[in-house]
Short mmCIF file of C-alpha atoms in Angstrom, two decimals:
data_model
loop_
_atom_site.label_atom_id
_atom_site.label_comp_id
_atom_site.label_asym_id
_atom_site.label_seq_id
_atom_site.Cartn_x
_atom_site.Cartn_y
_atom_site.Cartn_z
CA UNK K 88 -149.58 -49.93 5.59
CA UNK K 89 -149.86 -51.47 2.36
CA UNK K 90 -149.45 -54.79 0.98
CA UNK K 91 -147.62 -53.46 -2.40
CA UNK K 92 -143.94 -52.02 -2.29
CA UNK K 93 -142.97 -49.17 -3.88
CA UNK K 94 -140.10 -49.16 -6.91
CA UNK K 95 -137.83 -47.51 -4.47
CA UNK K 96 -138.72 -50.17 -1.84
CA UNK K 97 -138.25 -53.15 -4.93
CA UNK K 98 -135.32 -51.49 -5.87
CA UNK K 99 -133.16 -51.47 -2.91
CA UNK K 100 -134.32 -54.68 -1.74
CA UNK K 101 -132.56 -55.77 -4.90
CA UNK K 102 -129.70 -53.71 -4.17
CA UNK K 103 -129.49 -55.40 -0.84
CA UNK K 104 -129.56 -58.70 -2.28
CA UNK K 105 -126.37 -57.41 -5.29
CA UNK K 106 -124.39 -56.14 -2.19
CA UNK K 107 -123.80 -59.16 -1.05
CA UNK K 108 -123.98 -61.60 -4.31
CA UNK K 109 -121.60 -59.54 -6.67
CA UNK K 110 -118.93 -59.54 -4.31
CA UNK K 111 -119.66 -62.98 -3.07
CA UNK K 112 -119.31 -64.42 -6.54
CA UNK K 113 -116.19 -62.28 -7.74
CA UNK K 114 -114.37 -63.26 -4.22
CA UNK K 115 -115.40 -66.88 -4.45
CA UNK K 116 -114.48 -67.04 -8.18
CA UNK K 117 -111.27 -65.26 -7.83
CA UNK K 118 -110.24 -67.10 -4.47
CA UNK K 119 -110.83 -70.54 -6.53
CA UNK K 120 -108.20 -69.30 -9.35
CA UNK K 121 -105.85 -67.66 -6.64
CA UNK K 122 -105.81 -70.99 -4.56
CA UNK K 123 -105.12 -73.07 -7.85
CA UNK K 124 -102.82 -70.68 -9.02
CA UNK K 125 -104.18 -70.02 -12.30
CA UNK K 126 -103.15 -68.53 -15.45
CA UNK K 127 -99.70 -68.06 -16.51
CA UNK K 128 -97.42 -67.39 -13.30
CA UNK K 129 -98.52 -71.43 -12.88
CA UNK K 130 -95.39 -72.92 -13.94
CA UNK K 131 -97.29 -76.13 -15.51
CA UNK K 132 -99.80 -74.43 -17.76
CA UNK K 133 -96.71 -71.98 -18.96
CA UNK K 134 -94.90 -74.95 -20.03
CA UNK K 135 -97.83 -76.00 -22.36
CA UNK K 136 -97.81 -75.51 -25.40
CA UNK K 137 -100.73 -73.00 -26.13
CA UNK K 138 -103.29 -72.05 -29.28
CA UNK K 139 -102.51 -69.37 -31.77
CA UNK K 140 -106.04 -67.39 -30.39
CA UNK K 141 -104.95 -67.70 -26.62
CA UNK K 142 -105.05 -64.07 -25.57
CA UNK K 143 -102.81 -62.40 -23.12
CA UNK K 144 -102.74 -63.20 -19.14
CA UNK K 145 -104.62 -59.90 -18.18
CA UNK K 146 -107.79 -60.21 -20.44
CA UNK K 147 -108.82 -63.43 -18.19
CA UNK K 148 -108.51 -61.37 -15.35
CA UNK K 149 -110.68 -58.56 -16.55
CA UNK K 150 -113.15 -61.03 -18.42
CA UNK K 151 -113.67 -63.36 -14.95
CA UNK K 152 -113.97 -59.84 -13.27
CA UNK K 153 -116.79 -58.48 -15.83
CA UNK K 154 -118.27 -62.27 -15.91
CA UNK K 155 -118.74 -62.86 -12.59
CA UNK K 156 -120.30 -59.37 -11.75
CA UNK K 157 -123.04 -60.22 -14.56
CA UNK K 158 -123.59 -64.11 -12.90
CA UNK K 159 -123.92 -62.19 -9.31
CA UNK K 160 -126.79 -59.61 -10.36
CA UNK K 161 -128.80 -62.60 -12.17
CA UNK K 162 -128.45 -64.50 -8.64
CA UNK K 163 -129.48 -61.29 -7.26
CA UNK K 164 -132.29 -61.03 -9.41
CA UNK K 165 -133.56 -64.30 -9.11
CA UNK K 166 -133.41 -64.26 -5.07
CA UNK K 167 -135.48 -60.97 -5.11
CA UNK K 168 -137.83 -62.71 -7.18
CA UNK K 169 -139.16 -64.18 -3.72
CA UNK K 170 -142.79 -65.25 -5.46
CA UNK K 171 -141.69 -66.71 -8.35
CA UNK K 172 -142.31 -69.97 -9.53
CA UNK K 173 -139.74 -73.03 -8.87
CA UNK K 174 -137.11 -70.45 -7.67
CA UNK K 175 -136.01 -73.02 -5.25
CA UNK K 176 -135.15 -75.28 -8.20
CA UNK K 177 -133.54 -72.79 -10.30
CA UNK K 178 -131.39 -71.46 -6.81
CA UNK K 179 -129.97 -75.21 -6.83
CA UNK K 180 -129.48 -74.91 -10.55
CA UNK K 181 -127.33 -71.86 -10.16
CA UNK K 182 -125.53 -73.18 -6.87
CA UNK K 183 -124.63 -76.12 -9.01
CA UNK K 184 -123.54 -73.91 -11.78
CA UNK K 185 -121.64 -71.69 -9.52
CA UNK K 186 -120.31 -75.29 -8.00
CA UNK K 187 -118.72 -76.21 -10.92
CA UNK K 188 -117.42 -73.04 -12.15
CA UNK K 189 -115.39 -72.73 -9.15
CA UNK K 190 -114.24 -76.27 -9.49
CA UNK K 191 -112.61 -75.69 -12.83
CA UNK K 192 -109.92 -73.96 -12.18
CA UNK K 193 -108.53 -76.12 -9.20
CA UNK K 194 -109.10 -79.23 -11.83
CA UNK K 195 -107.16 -77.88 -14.49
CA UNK K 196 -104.87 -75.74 -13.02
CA UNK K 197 -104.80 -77.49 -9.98
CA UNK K 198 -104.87 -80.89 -10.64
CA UNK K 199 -103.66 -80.94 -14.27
CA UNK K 200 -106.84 -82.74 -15.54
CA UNK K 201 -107.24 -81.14 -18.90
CA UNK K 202 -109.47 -83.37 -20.27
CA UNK K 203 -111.83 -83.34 -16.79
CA UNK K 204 -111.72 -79.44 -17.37
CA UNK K 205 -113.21 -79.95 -21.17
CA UNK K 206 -115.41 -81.94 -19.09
CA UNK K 207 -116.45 -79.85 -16.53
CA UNK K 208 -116.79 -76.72 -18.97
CA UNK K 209 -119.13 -78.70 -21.07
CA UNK K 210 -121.32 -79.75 -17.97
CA UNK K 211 -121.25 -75.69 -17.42
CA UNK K 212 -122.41 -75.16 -20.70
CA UNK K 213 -125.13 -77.63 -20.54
CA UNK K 214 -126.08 -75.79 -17.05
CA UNK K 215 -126.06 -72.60 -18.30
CA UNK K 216 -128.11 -73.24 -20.76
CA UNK K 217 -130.85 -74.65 -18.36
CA UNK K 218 -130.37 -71.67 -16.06
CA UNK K 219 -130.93 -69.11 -19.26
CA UNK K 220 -134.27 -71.10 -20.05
CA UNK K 221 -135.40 -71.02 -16.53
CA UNK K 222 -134.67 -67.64 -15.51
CA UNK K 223 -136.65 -66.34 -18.68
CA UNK K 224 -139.76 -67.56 -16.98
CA UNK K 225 -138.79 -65.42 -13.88
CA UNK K 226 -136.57 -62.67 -14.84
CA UNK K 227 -135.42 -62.41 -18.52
CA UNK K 228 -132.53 -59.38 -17.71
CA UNK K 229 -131.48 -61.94 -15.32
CA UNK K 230 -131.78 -64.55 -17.92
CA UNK K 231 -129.69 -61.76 -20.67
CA UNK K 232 -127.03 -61.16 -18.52
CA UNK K 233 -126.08 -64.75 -18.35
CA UNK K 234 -125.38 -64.50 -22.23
CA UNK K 235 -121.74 -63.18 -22.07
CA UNK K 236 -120.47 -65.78 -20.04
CA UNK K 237 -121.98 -68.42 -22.20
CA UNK K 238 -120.03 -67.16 -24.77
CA UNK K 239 -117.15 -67.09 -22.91
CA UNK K 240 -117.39 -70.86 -21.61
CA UNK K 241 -117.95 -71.70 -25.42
CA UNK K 242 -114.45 -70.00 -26.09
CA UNK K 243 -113.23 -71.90 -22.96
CA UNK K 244 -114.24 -74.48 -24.19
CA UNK K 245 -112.31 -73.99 -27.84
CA UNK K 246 -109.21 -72.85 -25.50
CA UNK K 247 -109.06 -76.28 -23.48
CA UNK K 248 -109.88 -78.63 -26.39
CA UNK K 249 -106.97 -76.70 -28.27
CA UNK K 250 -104.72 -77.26 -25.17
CA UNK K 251 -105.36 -80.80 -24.80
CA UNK K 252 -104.82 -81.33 -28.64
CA UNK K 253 -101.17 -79.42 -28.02
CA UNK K 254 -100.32 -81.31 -25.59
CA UNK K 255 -101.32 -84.90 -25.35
CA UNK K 256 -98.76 -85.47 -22.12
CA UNK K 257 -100.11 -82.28 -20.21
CA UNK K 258 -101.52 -84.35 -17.23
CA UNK K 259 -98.16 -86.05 -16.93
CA UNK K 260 -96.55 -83.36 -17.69
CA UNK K 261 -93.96 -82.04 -14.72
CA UNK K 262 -92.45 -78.23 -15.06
CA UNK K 263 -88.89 -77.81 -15.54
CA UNK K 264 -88.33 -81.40 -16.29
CA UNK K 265 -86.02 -82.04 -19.12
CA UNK K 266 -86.74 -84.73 -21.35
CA UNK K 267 -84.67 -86.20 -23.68
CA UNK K 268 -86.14 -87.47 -27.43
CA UNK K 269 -83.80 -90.27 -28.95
CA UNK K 270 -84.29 -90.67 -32.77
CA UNK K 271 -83.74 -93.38 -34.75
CA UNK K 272 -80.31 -92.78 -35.68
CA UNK K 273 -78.68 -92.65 -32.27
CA UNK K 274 -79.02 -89.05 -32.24
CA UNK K 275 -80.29 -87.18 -29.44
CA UNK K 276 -82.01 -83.91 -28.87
CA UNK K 277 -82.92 -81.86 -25.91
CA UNK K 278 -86.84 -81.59 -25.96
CA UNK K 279 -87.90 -79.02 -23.37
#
């Protein structure tokens, strides 16, 4: 038997390795906006007040969909790269990538922390970033196919800094409460 694999052998030990990462990292990144109840149905972030460019509900749900099947066949790519150098490293730099990704929504949607959610998107940025540099040294499709979502965190990012502009009182903000605004005059007017 021979030391070498053949590209059918390569290729479904990489298909063994996307079996189990694309679904891992769709379920995981769904389950985190599920459990945080994300997106409009929350009854907090559809009481914000939201940017002119926010698009509809569904295209999150199909972007996050399309996004995280890209981010699972770069993991997959870079654990079939079993020789290559500092793979270790860049495996921790994706976990912590991953690690934070999944931590957004529960912050934001969650726990109301818009400002920690600018916060944690920019810390993804700056991650993702690192991760495209050092998967070009190992596998550049794998590198290439992180380029969507970068875009997409960089729109994120425009989406939450526009939120948190909107609405300076979002983290003390409670659904369904009324408020009432009293003007100078003695006036008063309903608010919410």
């Amino acid at each position: 038997m021979s030391g070498l694999a053949s590209r059918s052998e390569l290729r479904m030990s990489f298909l063994r390795y996307a079996v189990v990462t694309v679904p891992a990292v769709v379920l995981l990144g769904s389950l985190s906006g599920y459990l945080s109840n994300s997106g409009y149905s929350n009854p907090w972030f559809d009481s914000l007040r939201k940017p002119g460019f926010m698009p509809p509900g569904w295209v999150f749900g199909v972007a996050w969909t399309f996004l995280y099947i890209l981010i699972g066949l770069s993991l997959a790519m870079l654990l079939h790269a079993r020789g290559a150098q500092k793979r270790q490293r860049v495996l921790l730099l994706f976990g912590l990538g991953l690690l934070l990704n999944f931590a957004w929504s529960p912050v934001f949607f969650g726990m109301h922390k818009v400002t920690l959610g600018l916060s944690l998107i920019a810390a993804m940025i700056v991650c993702t970033i690192g991760l495209i540099f050092a998967l070009w040294k190992i596998r550049i499709v794998a590198a290439l196919l992180l380029y969507p979502y970068l875009g997409w965190l960089m729109f994120a990012t425009a989406l939450n800094y526009r939120i948190m502009e909107l609405n300076p009182d979002a983290e003390t903000l409670v659904p369904g409460q009324r408020t009432i605004n009293i003007d100078v005059g003695g006036n008063s007017a309903d608010a919410r």
